[in-house]
Amino acid sequence: MKKFLFLACMGLCLLALAGCATDEAPFTAGTYAVDAGLVQRIDIDVRDREIEVLPSEDGQIRIDYFASDKESYEFSVAGGTLTMTDASNKTWADYIGAKPAENVRKITLWAPDAALDALDISTTNEDISVAPLAVNGTVSLFTNGGSLWFDGLDAGTSVALRAKNGDITGAIEGGYDDFAIACEIKKGDCNLPLQKEGGEKQLRVACNNGDVEIEFTRR
């Protein structure tokens, strides 16, 4: 009987905490903007956020996001690198219950074409999408629990794509012979060779529990 009462009390406590967790702090829209002349590299490393990369309309760099008292971000520009990271105030109880609304779980990066030397983006449990964009040096996209999508992704030297529990789909600017290719595939199909030598650029792909479908195109 004592064991039954203890379990019942624990269940009620968890339900109460779940109910509290759904009363999330309100999210407000925010924008971080910086002169593109100050930035050669962008590094975004966050959790549980969809990330969309779009061409900048005014040639400047802007990041649109939503933040609350418990979920916010830190921004910095140093040595030509713009960094965006999580600055969460959450306790363990905040992870019980429903997620924030879908519309506030999104970050949009507006980046100028052919202005960056490197673009690094990492997230969890959400997708990353990149509209046609040229980067002078390297591009690295990683999601754990989501998919990668890109169209006309143009990197000057190398592209690194990693996804776990999601697909990697899109078009890379250039010809097949322009790239040396290395793929690591687990529990999925891939239309690329696991290994291909030659090519002035590097393409590295790693996908676990998802499919890879990449084509090479020229604008």
XYZ file of C-alpha atoms in Angstrom:
219
model
C 0.000 0.000 0.000
C 2.815 2.380 0.911
C 4.494 1.645 -2.406
C 1.242 2.375 -4.262
C 0.791 5.696 -2.450
C 4.380 6.672 -3.172
C 4.010 5.972 -6.899
C 0.709 7.821 -7.019
C 2.272 10.873 -5.370
C 5.192 10.785 -7.780
C 2.784 10.624 -10.720
C 0.835 13.624 -9.440
C 4.063 15.588 -8.962
C 5.185 14.865 -12.505
C 1.806 15.894 -13.889
C 1.990 19.123 -11.925
C 5.470 19.846 -13.209
C 4.382 19.090 -16.767
C 1.502 21.500 -16.361
C 3.859 24.190 -15.114
C 6.262 23.561 -17.976
C 3.585 24.311 -20.540
C 3.154 27.790 -19.020
C 6.218 28.948 -20.925
C 7.625 32.438 -20.765
C 6.465 34.598 -23.680
C 8.762 34.798 -26.693
C 9.557 38.080 -28.416
C 11.059 38.617 -31.837
C 14.622 39.881 -32.007
C 17.130 40.871 -34.683
C 20.903 40.980 -34.581
C 22.500 42.954 -37.410
C 26.135 43.617 -38.243
C 28.026 45.278 -41.064
C 29.102 42.577 -43.516
C 32.497 44.266 -43.823
C 33.305 43.231 -40.241
C 32.561 39.532 -40.725
C 34.400 36.901 -42.730
C 33.024 33.870 -40.888
C 29.670 32.982 -39.296
C 29.430 30.280 -36.619
C 25.950 29.358 -35.311
C 25.778 26.621 -32.661
C 22.347 26.214 -31.046
C 19.937 23.521 -29.868
C 16.379 22.657 -30.905
C 16.054 25.373 -33.509
C 15.273 25.250 -37.219
C 17.764 27.355 -39.145
C 17.051 28.918 -42.510
C 19.738 30.721 -44.539
C 18.521 33.248 -47.112
C 20.314 35.743 -49.385
C 20.608 39.192 -47.858
C 18.467 41.795 -49.564
C 20.711 44.742 -48.606
C 24.139 43.084 -48.639
C 24.348 43.102 -44.843
C 24.214 40.304 -42.265
C 21.086 39.904 -40.148
C 19.830 37.165 -37.826
C 16.136 37.037 -36.913
C 15.167 34.961 -33.880
C 12.761 34.614 -30.956
C 13.854 34.730 -27.324
C 12.344 34.527 -23.841
C 13.585 34.926 -20.272
C 14.520 31.253 -20.269
C 15.696 30.793 -23.863
C 17.936 33.426 -25.415
C 21.202 33.763 -27.333
C 24.617 35.323 -27.085
C 26.190 37.136 -30.028
C 29.763 38.251 -30.511
C 32.047 39.475 -33.264
C 35.762 38.910 -32.768
C 38.581 38.448 -35.243
C 36.160 38.629 -38.133
C 33.970 35.803 -36.765
C 30.311 36.303 -35.872
C 29.269 33.745 -33.244
C 25.743 32.870 -32.082
C 25.275 30.441 -29.185
C 22.580 29.454 -26.689
C 22.207 31.356 -23.428
C 19.581 29.219 -21.705
C 18.223 29.810 -18.213
C 16.267 26.567 -18.120
C 16.020 24.192 -15.177
C 15.317 20.471 -15.547
C 11.607 21.055 -14.911
C 11.446 23.322 -17.977
C 12.200 20.351 -20.216
C 9.016 18.559 -19.119
C 5.911 19.161 -21.190
C 5.292 20.726 -24.575
C 7.892 22.422 -26.739
C 7.595 26.121 -27.559
C 5.399 26.907 -30.555
C 6.872 26.017 -33.937
C 7.034 29.601 -35.175
C 9.367 30.664 -32.331
C 11.673 27.677 -32.799
C 13.192 29.193 -35.919
C 16.283 31.251 -36.698
C 16.709 33.022 -40.036
C 20.149 34.103 -41.198
C 20.318 36.664 -43.984
C 23.797 36.495 -45.538
C 25.293 38.310 -48.536
C 26.377 36.236 -51.511
C 30.121 35.626 -52.034
C 31.094 37.705 -48.981
C 31.958 35.057 -46.367
C 35.051 32.878 -46.089
C 33.323 30.289 -43.895
C 29.832 29.307 -42.757
C 29.395 26.838 -39.864
C 25.914 25.908 -38.625
C 24.963 23.302 -36.006
C 21.612 22.490 -34.379
C 19.605 19.625 -32.861
C 16.136 18.163 -33.452
C 15.385 20.542 -36.315
C 16.239 21.084 -39.988
C 18.761 23.355 -41.682
C 17.938 24.836 -45.083
C 20.175 26.989 -47.278
C 18.949 28.953 -50.288
C 21.379 29.564 -53.194
C 24.493 31.030 -51.586
C 28.179 31.323 -52.474
C 30.833 31.108 -49.736
C 34.433 31.823 -50.680
C 35.920 29.081 -48.494
C 34.250 26.368 -46.418
C 30.685 25.380 -45.524
C 29.825 23.058 -42.611
C 26.234 22.026 -41.773
C 25.338 19.623 -38.945
C 22.043 18.575 -37.399
C 21.360 15.838 -34.859
C 17.709 14.886 -35.206
C 16.848 16.757 -38.381
C 17.530 17.040 -42.110
C 19.717 19.207 -44.314
C 18.357 20.871 -47.445
C 20.232 23.194 -49.809
C 19.901 24.521 -53.335
C 22.831 25.934 -55.292
C 25.262 25.730 -52.374
C 28.561 27.101 -53.692
C 31.739 26.678 -51.606
C 35.175 27.801 -52.720
C 37.155 24.977 -51.108
C 35.086 22.436 -49.152
C 31.636 21.326 -47.994
C 31.018 19.201 -44.884
C 27.503 17.831 -44.309
C 26.416 15.741 -41.322
C 22.950 14.576 -40.302
C 21.692 12.052 -37.760
C 18.124 10.748 -37.953
C 17.440 12.854 -41.018
C 18.146 13.186 -44.742
C 20.677 15.218 -46.705
C 19.163 16.569 -49.903
C 20.135 19.277 -52.338
C 22.226 20.712 -55.135
C 25.855 21.777 -54.921
C 27.271 24.270 -57.365
C 29.963 22.772 -59.602
C 30.703 19.632 -61.526
C 31.094 16.104 -60.212
C 34.768 16.091 -61.204
C 35.413 19.265 -59.210
C 35.119 17.379 -55.905
C 37.018 14.744 -53.995
C 34.278 12.878 -52.120
C 34.211 10.960 -48.843
C 30.928 9.533 -47.470
C 30.039 7.694 -44.250
C 26.547 6.212 -44.474
C 24.706 4.142 -41.842
C 21.141 2.859 -42.219
C 20.377 4.774 -45.386
C 20.860 5.109 -49.138
C 23.320 7.422 -50.873
C 23.615 8.424 -54.525
C 27.295 9.380 -54.108
C 30.324 7.089 -54.082
C 31.731 6.350 -50.637
C 35.131 7.465 -51.869
C 36.246 9.450 -54.898
C 39.646 11.014 -55.418
C 40.534 13.946 -57.599
C 38.979 17.379 -57.717
C 40.153 20.691 -56.342
C 37.382 20.852 -53.725
C 36.421 18.540 -50.864
C 32.947 17.125 -50.185
C 32.537 15.207 -46.920
C 29.173 13.649 -46.094
C 28.130 11.721 -42.986
C 24.579 10.472 -42.514
C 23.218 8.097 -39.864
C 19.663 6.779 -40.258
C 18.781 8.849 -43.293
C 19.226 9.082 -47.060
C 21.606 11.216 -49.116
C 20.561 12.649 -52.482
C 22.974 15.282 -53.811
C 23.291 16.586 -57.351
C 25.872 18.864 -58.943
C 24.651 21.841 -60.942
C 25.964 24.977 -62.580
C 24.215 28.324 -62.505
